[in-house]
XYZ file of C-alpha atoms in Angstrom:
701
model
C 1.625 34.881 -8.313
C 4.783 36.588 -7.053
C 7.660 36.958 -9.491
C 10.555 34.550 -9.055
C 13.688 36.121 -7.568
C 16.830 36.557 -9.602
C 19.535 33.892 -9.024
C 21.641 36.092 -6.752
C 18.654 36.960 -4.554
C 17.576 33.331 -4.388
C 21.086 32.318 -3.334
C 21.033 34.892 -0.521
C 17.622 33.695 0.650
C 18.818 30.102 0.734
C 21.853 31.068 2.808
C 19.476 32.851 5.160
C 17.207 29.786 5.297
C 20.193 27.800 6.525
C 20.546 30.425 9.269
C 16.932 29.760 10.263
C 17.426 25.984 10.363
C 20.519 26.433 12.547
C 19.348 29.467 14.544
C 21.075 30.307 17.818
C 18.567 33.025 18.708
C 14.797 33.062 18.052
C 12.331 35.909 18.596
C 8.654 35.011 19.100
C 6.336 37.828 18.045
C 2.711 37.628 19.175
C 0.547 36.483 22.090
C -0.681 33.048 23.107
C 0.520 31.416 19.905
C 3.981 32.825 20.433
C 3.914 31.542 24.005
C 3.254 28.071 22.601
C 6.316 28.426 20.379
C 8.465 29.332 23.377
C 7.166 26.290 25.260
C 8.082 24.172 22.238
C 11.635 25.514 22.264
C 12.033 24.335 25.825
C 10.396 20.969 25.147
C 12.800 20.231 22.306
C 15.803 21.442 24.292
C 16.759 24.527 22.289
C 19.985 25.851 23.819
C 20.105 29.294 22.199
C 18.581 32.659 23.115
C 14.772 32.993 23.257
C 13.254 36.453 22.950
C 9.650 37.669 22.947
C 7.891 40.674 21.407
C 4.477 41.847 22.658
C 3.549 45.467 23.438
C 0.743 44.464 25.825
C 2.433 41.843 27.996
C 5.397 41.873 30.298
C 6.375 38.260 29.614
C 5.511 35.168 27.550
C 6.252 31.821 29.200
C 8.595 33.604 31.583
C 10.484 35.394 28.793
C 10.444 39.209 29.193
C 8.630 40.943 26.335
C 10.147 43.706 24.249
C 7.436 46.190 23.173
C 8.583 46.075 19.531
C 11.037 44.372 17.224
C 13.251 47.443 17.443
C 13.637 46.889 21.203
C 15.025 43.353 21.008
C 18.355 42.814 22.785
C 20.002 41.730 19.536
C 19.418 40.707 15.944
C 17.658 37.318 15.957
C 18.784 34.553 13.631
C 15.110 33.661 13.201
C 11.703 34.925 14.247
C 8.289 33.315 14.530
C 5.488 35.758 13.746
C 1.851 35.318 14.834
C 0.155 38.708 14.643
C -2.352 40.268 12.245
C -1.451 40.479 8.565
C -0.666 44.200 8.638
C 1.424 43.873 11.801
C 3.183 40.832 10.355
C 4.249 42.842 7.305
C 5.502 45.606 9.579
C 7.416 43.133 11.745
C 9.114 41.566 8.717
C 10.065 45.008 7.387
C 11.623 45.952 10.752
C 13.473 42.635 11.023
C 14.796 43.106 7.498
C 15.942 46.616 8.307
C 17.961 45.445 11.314
C 19.635 42.675 9.274
C 17.770 39.631 10.625
C 18.133 36.788 8.106
C 14.932 34.781 8.532
C 11.427 34.314 9.900
C 8.409 32.001 9.782
C 5.011 33.705 9.476
C 2.118 31.815 11.058
C -0.374 34.543 10.126
C -2.969 33.663 7.471
C -5.154 35.920 5.314
C -2.891 36.425 2.306
C -3.085 34.891 -1.181
C -5.057 31.875 0.038
C -7.976 34.309 0.521
C -7.360 35.962 -2.832
C -5.470 38.961 -1.407
C -2.458 38.908 -3.679
C -1.696 42.570 -3.006
C -1.196 41.939 0.709
C 1.138 39.040 -0.013
C 3.150 41.125 -2.490
C 3.674 43.689 0.265
C 5.001 40.933 2.520
C 7.425 39.820 -0.194
C 8.601 43.396 -0.688
C 9.081 43.846 3.061
C 11.147 40.651 3.244
C 13.735 41.617 0.659
C 16.362 38.867 0.788
C 15.179 37.493 4.118
C 14.224 33.823 4.138
C 10.588 34.137 5.153
C 8.689 30.843 5.415
C 4.931 31.100 4.939
C 2.731 32.976 5.508
C -0.045 30.649 6.651
C 2.374 28.027 7.982
C 3.270 26.163 11.183
C 6.981 26.884 10.912
C 10.265 24.981 10.637
C 11.825 22.445 13.005
C 15.357 21.036 12.939
C 14.930 18.018 15.207
C 18.520 16.857 14.817
C 19.929 19.959 16.478
C 16.893 20.964 18.549
C 15.936 24.161 16.706
C 12.151 24.720 16.548
C 10.893 27.891 14.870
C 7.343 26.636 15.034
C 4.031 26.624 16.822
C 3.556 23.817 19.280
C 4.999 20.770 21.074
C 2.291 18.786 19.261
C 4.795 18.601 16.396
C 6.908 16.181 18.409
C 10.091 16.374 20.429
C 12.056 13.268 19.396
C 15.625 14.092 18.330
C 17.096 11.296 16.186
C 20.661 11.175 14.908
C 19.448 10.926 11.306
C 16.131 10.685 9.510
C 13.791 11.871 6.801
C 12.812 15.493 6.274
C 9.157 16.427 5.819
C 8.337 19.341 3.521
C 4.693 20.267 3.008
C 2.415 23.198 2.427
C -0.078 21.781 4.906
C 0.682 22.172 8.591
C -2.002 19.671 9.582
C -0.728 16.987 7.240
C 2.844 17.436 8.333
C 1.773 17.238 11.976
C -0.066 14.003 11.250
C 3.025 12.533 9.658
C 5.240 13.472 12.600
C 2.805 11.945 15.085
C 1.954 8.787 13.162
C 2.523 5.463 14.902
C 5.192 4.428 12.408
C 8.437 5.010 14.374
C 9.600 7.310 11.604
C 12.790 9.231 12.446
C 12.148 12.828 11.393
C 15.183 15.036 10.839
C 13.433 18.259 9.797
C 9.979 19.684 9.318
C 9.222 22.473 6.851
C 5.644 23.770 6.834
C 5.798 26.012 3.762
C 2.295 27.525 3.674
C 1.800 29.930 0.767
C 5.470 29.901 -0.344
C 5.323 33.654 -0.785
C 9.079 34.154 -0.326
C 10.817 30.832 0.258
C 9.589 27.804 -1.660
C 9.704 24.034 -1.514
C 12.738 24.286 -3.801
C 14.623 26.311 -1.190
C 13.892 23.756 1.524
C 15.108 20.920 -0.712
C 18.291 22.826 -1.490
C 19.075 23.363 2.202
C 18.301 19.760 3.138
C 20.452 18.374 0.314
C 23.570 19.616 2.108
C 22.903 17.778 5.400
C 24.499 14.317 5.437
C 22.151 13.259 8.236
C 19.083 13.609 5.998
C 18.329 10.184 4.519
C 15.422 11.207 2.285
C 13.082 14.129 1.666
C 9.300 13.679 1.805
C 7.117 16.171 -0.056
C 3.417 16.936 0.131
C 2.922 19.279 -2.802
C -0.153 21.338 -3.563
C 1.540 23.507 -6.171
C 4.861 25.045 -7.138
C 5.758 28.707 -7.520
C 8.820 28.225 -9.720
C 9.020 24.849 -11.453
C 12.489 25.571 -12.817
C 13.886 26.271 -9.350
C 12.209 23.114 -8.062
C 13.739 21.050 -10.861
C 17.231 22.378 -10.193
C 16.923 21.774 -6.435
C 15.594 18.239 -6.970
C 18.452 17.456 -9.358
C 20.939 18.749 -6.809
C 19.407 16.492 -4.152
C 19.589 13.570 -6.587
C 23.274 14.244 -7.208
C 23.884 14.202 -3.443
C 22.140 10.870 -3.029
C 18.978 12.234 -1.388
C 15.902 10.354 -2.495
C 12.780 12.520 -2.776
C 9.400 10.881 -2.186
C 6.434 12.995 -3.206
C 2.668 12.983 -2.893
C 0.836 15.476 -5.096
C -2.479 16.995 -3.991
C -5.064 18.134 -6.497
C -5.608 15.015 -8.594
C -9.282 15.975 -8.894
C -10.753 19.275 -10.035
C -12.218 19.799 -6.561
C -8.838 19.020 -5.017
C -7.202 21.667 -7.193
C -9.823 24.205 -6.102
C -9.166 23.351 -2.441
C -5.411 23.796 -2.954
C -6.014 27.306 -4.283
C -8.154 28.262 -1.290
C -5.813 26.554 1.186
C -2.397 27.959 0.282
C -3.104 29.984 -2.850
C -1.394 27.338 -4.982
C -2.097 26.545 -8.615
C -2.231 22.771 -8.270
C -1.821 22.008 -11.976
C -2.736 18.886 -13.954
C -1.594 15.748 -12.105
C -0.269 14.110 -15.280
C 2.170 16.989 -15.806
C 3.405 16.736 -12.223
C 3.841 12.990 -12.714
C 5.935 13.754 -15.785
C 7.995 16.278 -13.816
C 8.628 13.826 -10.984
C 9.586 11.082 -13.452
C 12.245 13.157 -15.178
C 13.677 14.359 -11.851
C 13.988 10.902 -10.289
C 11.340 11.561 -7.635
C 9.427 8.605 -6.196
C 5.671 9.156 -6.534
C 3.155 7.802 -4.033
C -0.628 8.052 -3.945
C -1.474 7.989 -0.222
C -0.147 9.211 3.124
C 0.470 5.664 4.421
C 2.556 4.961 1.318
C 4.468 8.199 1.880
C 5.333 7.123 5.415
C 6.095 3.476 4.681
C 8.209 4.352 1.644
C 10.289 6.730 3.737
C 11.305 3.873 6.050
C 12.954 2.064 3.159
C 15.277 5.007 2.549
C 15.742 6.082 6.169
C 17.112 2.658 7.072
C 18.892 1.730 3.834
C 16.227 -0.868 3.099
C 15.192 -0.092 -0.465
C 15.556 -3.220 -2.599
C 17.791 -3.087 -5.660
C 15.416 -5.339 -7.558
C 11.867 -6.630 -7.314
C 12.479 -10.275 -6.270
C 11.047 -10.937 -2.795
C 11.158 -14.090 -0.674
C 8.295 -14.305 1.834
C 7.599 -16.452 4.880
C 4.149 -16.624 6.490
C 2.324 -18.742 9.032
C -0.937 -18.795 7.134
C -2.113 -20.027 3.779
C -4.406 -17.008 3.586
C -1.484 -14.637 4.127
C 0.500 -16.452 1.447
C -2.301 -16.221 -1.093
C -3.080 -12.567 -0.431
C 0.615 -11.712 -0.469
C 0.909 -13.323 -3.914
C -2.082 -11.331 -5.178
C -0.628 -8.050 -3.933
C 2.811 -8.823 -5.318
C 1.410 -9.319 -8.812
C -0.645 -6.135 -8.517
C 2.378 -4.026 -7.568
C 5.073 -5.514 -9.789
C 6.831 -7.536 -7.095
C 8.217 -10.864 -8.284
C 7.966 -13.876 -5.958
C 10.585 -16.228 -7.470
C 9.643 -19.883 -7.756
C 12.043 -22.270 -6.070
C 14.501 -24.078 -8.328
C 15.878 -27.548 -7.617
C 18.647 -26.640 -5.155
C 16.614 -24.084 -3.223
C 13.573 -26.338 -3.179
C 15.599 -29.196 -1.719
C 17.105 -26.886 0.933
C 13.647 -25.704 1.991
C 12.189 -29.219 2.033
C 14.871 -30.301 4.500
C 13.895 -27.689 7.130
C 10.120 -27.226 6.901
C 7.482 -29.436 8.532
C 6.260 -32.410 6.532
C 2.810 -30.847 6.168
C 4.261 -27.641 4.642
C 4.789 -27.068 0.921
C 8.116 -25.725 -0.362
C 7.053 -22.569 -2.156
C 7.343 -18.792 -2.158
C 5.463 -17.423 -0.221
C 6.311 -20.138 2.278
C 3.629 -21.064 4.824
C 5.661 -22.778 7.563
C 2.374 -23.766 9.266
C 1.641 -23.682 12.978
C 4.011 -26.600 13.512
C 6.931 -24.149 13.437
C 5.036 -21.413 15.292
C 6.936 -20.413 18.412
C 10.208 -21.978 17.216
C 12.663 -19.138 16.583
C 15.432 -21.299 15.158
C 13.138 -23.252 12.850
C 11.462 -20.158 11.403
C 14.787 -18.439 10.838
C 16.242 -21.538 9.194
C 13.261 -21.839 6.863
C 13.533 -18.277 5.557
C 17.324 -18.477 5.273
C 16.851 -21.611 3.190
C 14.437 -19.693 0.950
C 17.216 -17.204 0.291
C 19.179 -19.891 -1.528
C 16.983 -18.754 -4.407
C 18.428 -15.522 -5.897
C 16.411 -12.598 -4.533
C 16.558 -8.933 -3.597
C 14.803 -8.870 -0.206
C 13.250 -11.096 2.464
C 10.067 -10.642 4.473
C 7.998 -12.163 7.231
C 4.243 -11.536 7.114
C 2.698 -11.444 10.587
C 0.214 -9.407 12.594
C 0.786 -8.776 16.294
C -2.029 -7.766 18.651
C -1.999 -4.061 19.420
C -2.855 -4.765 23.057
C -2.386 -7.798 25.237
C 0.110 -10.623 25.351
C 2.542 -10.992 22.426
C 4.973 -13.565 23.831
C 3.776 -16.276 21.438
C 4.608 -13.962 18.531
C 8.071 -13.036 19.782
C 9.941 -16.084 18.398
C 8.813 -15.214 14.852
C 9.958 -11.609 15.303
C 13.255 -12.748 16.823
C 13.726 -15.174 13.934
C 13.791 -12.183 11.582
C 16.667 -10.729 13.594
C 18.581 -13.949 12.905
C 17.711 -13.792 9.213
C 19.028 -10.238 9.000
C 22.253 -11.309 10.695
C 22.687 -13.999 8.040
C 22.133 -11.847 4.931
C 22.982 -8.422 3.590
C 19.622 -8.191 1.794
C 16.926 -5.814 3.054
C 14.656 -7.591 5.539
C 11.089 -6.616 6.388
C 8.392 -7.604 8.835
C 5.127 -6.902 7.020
C 2.021 -6.620 9.162
C -1.391 -7.506 7.797
C -2.838 -4.265 9.157
C -1.193 -0.880 9.875
C -1.876 -1.191 13.600
C -0.354 -4.698 13.779
C 3.115 -3.499 14.846
C 3.294 -2.316 18.479
C 5.886 0.332 19.274
C 8.014 -2.111 21.298
C 8.303 -4.404 18.306
C 9.034 -1.573 15.878
C 11.900 -0.351 18.037
C 13.351 -3.847 18.370
C 13.257 -4.440 14.638
C 14.760 -1.067 13.724
C 17.560 -1.591 16.257
C 18.592 -4.759 14.386
C 18.241 -3.412 10.852
C 14.861 -5.021 10.098
C 12.219 -2.649 8.733
C 8.622 -2.980 9.919
C 6.209 -2.212 7.077
C 2.696 -1.640 8.370
C -0.135 -2.928 6.201
C 0.306 -5.552 3.472
C -1.178 -3.369 0.738
C 1.088 -0.408 1.425
C 4.103 -2.652 1.979
C 3.819 -4.374 -1.391
C 3.109 -1.089 -3.148
C 6.211 0.485 -1.616
C 8.492 -2.480 -2.330
C 7.379 -2.449 -5.965
C 7.782 1.313 -6.310
C 11.182 1.274 -4.606
C 12.426 -1.483 -6.918
C 11.310 0.440 -10.000
C 12.960 3.556 -8.596
C 16.263 1.699 -8.193
C 16.232 0.877 -11.902
C 15.161 4.397 -12.845
C 17.867 5.946 -10.689
C 20.522 3.946 -12.508
C 19.047 4.968 -15.847
C 19.118 8.637 -14.850
C 22.689 8.352 -13.625
C 23.729 6.793 -16.917
C 22.035 9.687 -18.745
C 23.987 12.249 -16.727
C 21.338 12.980 -14.095
C 17.835 14.422 -14.081
C 16.692 16.601 -16.965
C 15.905 20.034 -15.493
C 14.903 21.716 -18.763
C 11.418 23.231 -18.915
C 9.787 25.442 -21.524
C 8.058 28.742 -20.928
C 4.756 28.398 -19.098
C 3.613 32.015 -19.325
C 0.409 32.563 -21.281
C 1.257 34.172 -24.641
C -1.878 36.327 -24.806
C -4.684 36.291 -27.363
C -4.524 33.216 -29.589
C -6.064 32.190 -32.897
C -7.456 28.768 -33.758
C -6.053 27.993 -37.200
C -8.140 26.070 -39.681
C -7.132 22.515 -40.482
C -5.496 23.293 -43.810
C -3.290 26.003 -42.307
C -2.474 23.838 -39.263
C -1.374 20.965 -41.470
C 0.651 23.194 -43.732
C 2.666 24.535 -40.789
C 3.220 21.084 -39.331
C 4.113 19.546 -42.710
C 6.893 22.088 -43.056
C 8.382 20.734 -39.809
C 8.324 17.060 -40.767
C 4.837 15.883 -39.789
C 3.348 13.684 -42.532
C -0.184 14.716 -43.567
C -2.459 13.474 -46.396
C -2.245 15.082 -49.829
C -5.130 17.551 -50.092
C -6.703 20.397 -52.040
C -8.871 23.317 -50.962
C -12.034 23.731 -53.027
C -14.830 26.262 -53.356
C -17.761 23.962 -54.220
C -18.928 20.491 -55.313
C -17.512 20.750 -58.835
C -14.046 21.666 -57.658
C -14.247 18.953 -54.994
C -14.980 16.282 -57.614
C -12.084 17.468 -59.769
C -9.747 17.407 -56.766
C -10.870 13.902 -55.876
C -10.118 12.726 -59.398
C -6.587 14.107 -59.151
C -5.951 12.693 -55.662
C -7.490 9.288 -56.389
C -10.340 7.526 -54.661
C -11.303 6.977 -51.911
C -11.124 10.465 -50.425
C -12.200 12.336 -47.319
C -14.111 15.622 -47.588
C -14.152 18.155 -44.754
C -15.451 21.622 -44.131
C -12.752 24.280 -43.735
C -13.274 26.956 -41.081
C -11.582 28.215 -37.930
C -14.652 27.286 -35.860
C -14.783 23.682 -37.050
C -12.601 22.088 -34.373
C -14.973 19.129 -33.906
C -16.148 18.355 -37.414
C -17.852 15.022 -36.736
C -20.323 16.560 -34.286
C -21.142 19.353 -36.777
C -21.617 17.110 -39.813
C -18.586 18.684 -41.458
C -16.739 15.531 -42.478
C -17.456 12.602 -44.823
C -15.118 9.632 -45.242
C -14.533 6.783 -47.675
C -15.981 8.614 -50.698
C -15.412 6.258 -53.609
C -16.725 8.094 -56.670
C -17.728 11.470 -58.063
C -21.388 11.132 -57.081
C -20.462 10.431 -53.461
C -18.134 13.420 -53.418
C -20.795 15.705 -54.895
C -23.421 14.627 -52.322
C -20.979 15.029 -49.456
C -19.870 18.449 -50.712
C -23.471 19.690 -50.725
C -24.014 18.474 -47.147
C -20.670 19.537 -45.683
C -20.859 22.942 -47.333
C -23.963 23.686 -45.250
C -22.195 22.974 -41.922
C -22.137 26.080 -39.690
C -18.870 27.963 -40.119
C -17.696 26.134 -43.257
C -16.198 28.598 -45.760
C -14.461 26.093 -48.084
C -14.059 22.391 -48.715
C -10.949 20.345 -48.001
C -10.526 17.173 -50.073
C -7.885 14.715 -48.850
C -6.596 11.347 -49.878
C -7.874 8.698 -47.466
C -5.456 6.499 -45.567
C -6.897 3.004 -45.937
C -4.201 0.757 -44.523
C -4.039 2.034 -40.934
C -2.951 -0.419 -38.261
C -3.982 1.806 -35.342
C -5.032 5.366 -34.544
C -3.021 7.425 -32.097
C -3.161 10.934 -30.688
C -0.307 13.431 -30.347
C -0.774 16.789 -28.686
C 0.754 19.661 -26.748
C -0.787 21.504 -23.798
C 0.386 24.530 -21.830
C 0.475 24.879 -18.044
C 1.250 28.248 -16.408
C 3.690 26.651 -13.967
C 5.192 23.611 -15.667
C 5.199 24.883 -19.234
C 4.531 22.743 -22.299
C 3.497 19.108 -22.012
C 3.588 16.535 -24.814
C 0.815 13.924 -24.952
C 0.920 10.663 -26.901
C -1.728 7.966 -26.696
C -4.177 5.756 -28.480
C -6.465 8.021 -30.498
C -9.517 8.284 -32.693
C -13.050 8.506 -31.366
C -12.115 6.539 -28.221
C -9.315 8.910 -27.171
C -11.343 10.703 -24.501
C -13.213 7.575 -23.400
C -10.243 5.283 -22.803
C -7.609 7.939 -21.958
C -4.772 5.571 -22.799
C -2.042 8.161 -22.978
C 1.303 9.249 -21.604
C 2.448 12.784 -20.836
C 5.991 14.123 -21.097
C 7.315 17.571 -20.310
C 9.065 19.498 -23.042
C 11.768 19.544 -24.098
C 12.154 15.777 -24.214
C 14.394 13.083 -25.643
C 13.696 10.382 -28.212
C 14.294 7.661 -25.614
C 11.561 9.114 -23.412
C 9.142 9.195 -26.347
C 9.953 5.589 -27.238
C 9.336 4.527 -23.641
C 6.057 6.463 -23.535
C 4.762 4.803 -26.710
C 5.826 1.341 -25.522
C 4.075 1.923 -22.185
C 0.612 2.487 -23.693
C -1.980 -0.186 -22.954
C -2.809 -0.244 -26.656
C 0.817 -0.716 -27.704
C 0.237 -4.374 -28.730
C -1.970 -3.019 -31.545
C 1.177 -1.441 -32.959
C 3.272 -4.595 -32.774
C 1.150 -7.178 -34.567
C -1.610 -8.097 -32.116
C -3.221 -11.479 -32.864
C -1.834 -11.766 -36.327
C -2.550 -8.193 -37.398
C 0.219 -6.395 -39.295
C 2.755 -4.539 -37.176
C 2.648 -0.759 -37.348
C 5.394 1.682 -38.218
C 6.334 2.530 -34.636
C 9.513 4.297 -35.765
C 7.457 6.643 -37.949
C 5.085 7.357 -35.047
C 8.067 8.185 -32.850
C 9.445 10.530 -35.503
C 6.034 12.227 -35.780
C 6.001 12.799 -32.020
C 9.543 14.178 -32.143
C 8.588 16.509 -35.018
C 5.685 17.821 -32.926
C 8.053 18.270 -29.975
C 10.478 20.278 -32.130
C 7.633 22.415 -33.460
C 6.477 23.115 -29.903
C 9.978 24.005 -28.734
C 10.413 26.422 -31.634
C 7.045 28.047 -30.829
C 7.283 27.908 -27.046
C 6.464 31.600 -26.684
C 3.315 31.430 -28.816
C 1.909 27.903 -28.893
C -1.277 27.491 -26.869
C -2.617 24.144 -28.065
C -1.756 21.463 -30.599
C -3.864 18.369 -31.245
C -3.322 15.658 -33.859
C -6.168 13.160 -33.570
C -5.856 10.769 -35.111
C -2.363 10.054 -36.298
C -2.904 6.905 -38.359
C -0.056 4.432 -37.987
C 0.384 2.487 -41.217
C 2.107 -0.913 -41.592
C 5.825 -1.136 -40.791
C 7.884 0.863 -43.268
C 4.926 2.878 -44.618
C 4.854 5.750 -42.144
C 2.391 7.513 -39.874
C 0.001 10.230 -41.094
C -1.721 13.012 -39.139
C -5.163 13.012 -40.738
C -6.655 15.687 -38.476
C -4.960 18.689 -36.876
C -5.864 21.534 -34.545
C -3.417 24.331 -33.834
C -4.037 27.310 -31.574
C -1.259 29.863 -31.644
C -0.666 33.456 -30.644
C 0.593 35.335 -33.663
C 3.216 38.040 -33.116
C 1.836 41.560 -33.187
C 2.634 43.658 -36.239
C-alpha cells in the first residue's frame, strides 16, 4: 500500500483534480483506445483543445499526433493515458515535469496484479499531479461537457444537476450510467487502484459543486480511512448526501477486490460502522443504489416513515403492506376524519384503508383517483405513492389517467410523491420523463422502493442526530500492525483490565489441588477452576475449565483433571457468578485500514452461532454504545423478558466504555481483546467479565 501524502501535498493534488474536472485542454496518449476518448470528447460536446500523442501515427480521429508528450503544443490541463505500464510511468513523469496538473491512467498491470513496486514508481512519477487510476475508465464532468475517459458508451446526457458516481469499477459505473432509470448523472469518477488520488479526493472536489445533489459510492476498499472520513464529513456539512454500496461482504468478494483493484476490502461490519458515524446511507444492491439516488436528486427523500399508498389491486395493497413492515415503513391507519373523507370519494365496493385499493371502478378516471389519494393525505403522513405497473411495450393509454392523477396529487401537496412500479421494467422512459418533469419520482420495483423509502426515512432522523452532535465523528485510531504480539494468560489479562475499571471475579492462582482447595475455601463456594497458560485461549475445548464446584472434593477432582490439560502451568480458582441475567461479549479487533473496532453482543457459547452483535469504530461515545446495546436482538433478555429480572444495563455500558478506554490507551500495541462472557447481573449488581483474552505487542526493551 502506498503511503498517504502529507496534508499540503494532498491539498495540491485536490486542487489539481479540480483542474482535471474542469479541463480546457486534454491530451490523449495512446492508440485505438485514445482515439475512442477523442470521439467521446466530440460526442459530449467538449469545447476545449484536444491533443493526441502517438509516435507511430500521424493522427487519431483527425487530431494530429505529437510524437511524444514533450512535443505537445502546450501544457494540457488533463491527459488520458492508455499505453503500456512502463510507458505510462514515463508519460506521467514527463507531464509532471512540464507542469501538467492531472491525468487519468487507463493502463492496468499495477498493484491489482501484485506489482506494488511498479505502482510505487507511478506514484513517485506523479508527484503532486492528480493522477486517477491506474486501471480505470477515467473521469467525466457531464454538467460542463468535460470527458477525460474512454468511450461514448459512458453516456452523453448533460443535465443541469444530478448525482455523482464514484467507483473503483469501470464496468459497474458504466452500468449505472446506462441503466434505464432516468438518473441525472453530474459526474463520473472511475477510480481504479487509487494509487495517487483516492475516493476521498473525488468526494472533496464534488462537495464544492452546488449542482451535485448526492454522491454515489461503490467501494471495494479505502487507501486512507482518515482522509475519507474528513472528506465525507465535509460533504455532510455542505448538504451532500453520500449513498454507498460496499463490495467484499464475503471472503471471496474480498479476494476479488484485491485482484481487481488491489484494494484491501476489509470486514463489512467495520465499514458499516464507518458509514454510520459519517452519516452515509448504506445500500445492499445496485438497484437500491440507483433508486435511492433519485430521492436525493429530486428532493424526494421523506422526512419520516409514514407513507400513504393508493393501488388498483388488492394484491398490490397486500404485498405493499408486507414490504412496508419488512423495511420499517409505517402505513398509518385512517382515523375518523380521514376515514370519512376517503369514504366520500371512493367507490362503494372499495374499503377505506391504507393502502387504498380504489378498485377498477375508478380505473381510467384521473380526477377520481387524484381525489382519493388527496383524501388519504388528510391523515398525517410524510409521503404519498401510487403503485402501478405499465407495460414496457404496447399501448399505455388506459394507464395514463392514473399517472396523470399523480401529477394532480403532487400539485396539491408539498410532500414527496412517488409512482412505484411492481417491477423495475414497469416504467417506460416516456412516463419517467413526464413524472420527473412534474416533481413526481418514479421508483422502479416495489421491493427496492420500499427499502429505499425506509432507509431514507431513517437517514433523515440520523442526519438530524448527527447535526445536533456537531456533525460526523471523523476520529479513527491507528490501524497499523504493531508487530509481534503476545497472548497473555487469563490471569494477567484480567489484572490489566481490572486496573482500568473492568469488573472481574475475585480469584487466586494456585500450584496444585491442595492450594486450589484452600483458595476455594477463602473465596467461598461455588467456584470455577481453570487452567492457566498462554496457549489456553479456548479452555472448554481443551478440558481446562470446571464450573459450579460446590465443595472441596469437587475442587480436588477438577484440579487433577484440569492440571493435565495441555499447556496448563497453574490453576486459577475464581468465585462463580451465580445470579447472571444474561451473557454478553465485548471485544476489540484491529483492521489495517480502519483501525480498532469495538464489538458488543450477546455472548457465551452461542456467540459465534447467533452472531447477535454490533460493531463500533474507536474512539466512540457513550451514546453510541448505549444505542448498540439497545439494538441487539437479545436486548429484551437484559430488560426483564417474560418476568425475568432486569439486568444491570448501565454496568454493561460502563464495562464496554472501560474496554474502549483501554483500547484507546493501547492503540499502538493492542492486537486483540475478547471478553466472553461478560455476565450481566440483576439491576444494581454490576456486570462481570468472567473470561478474558488479551493479545498485545509489548514495547521492546
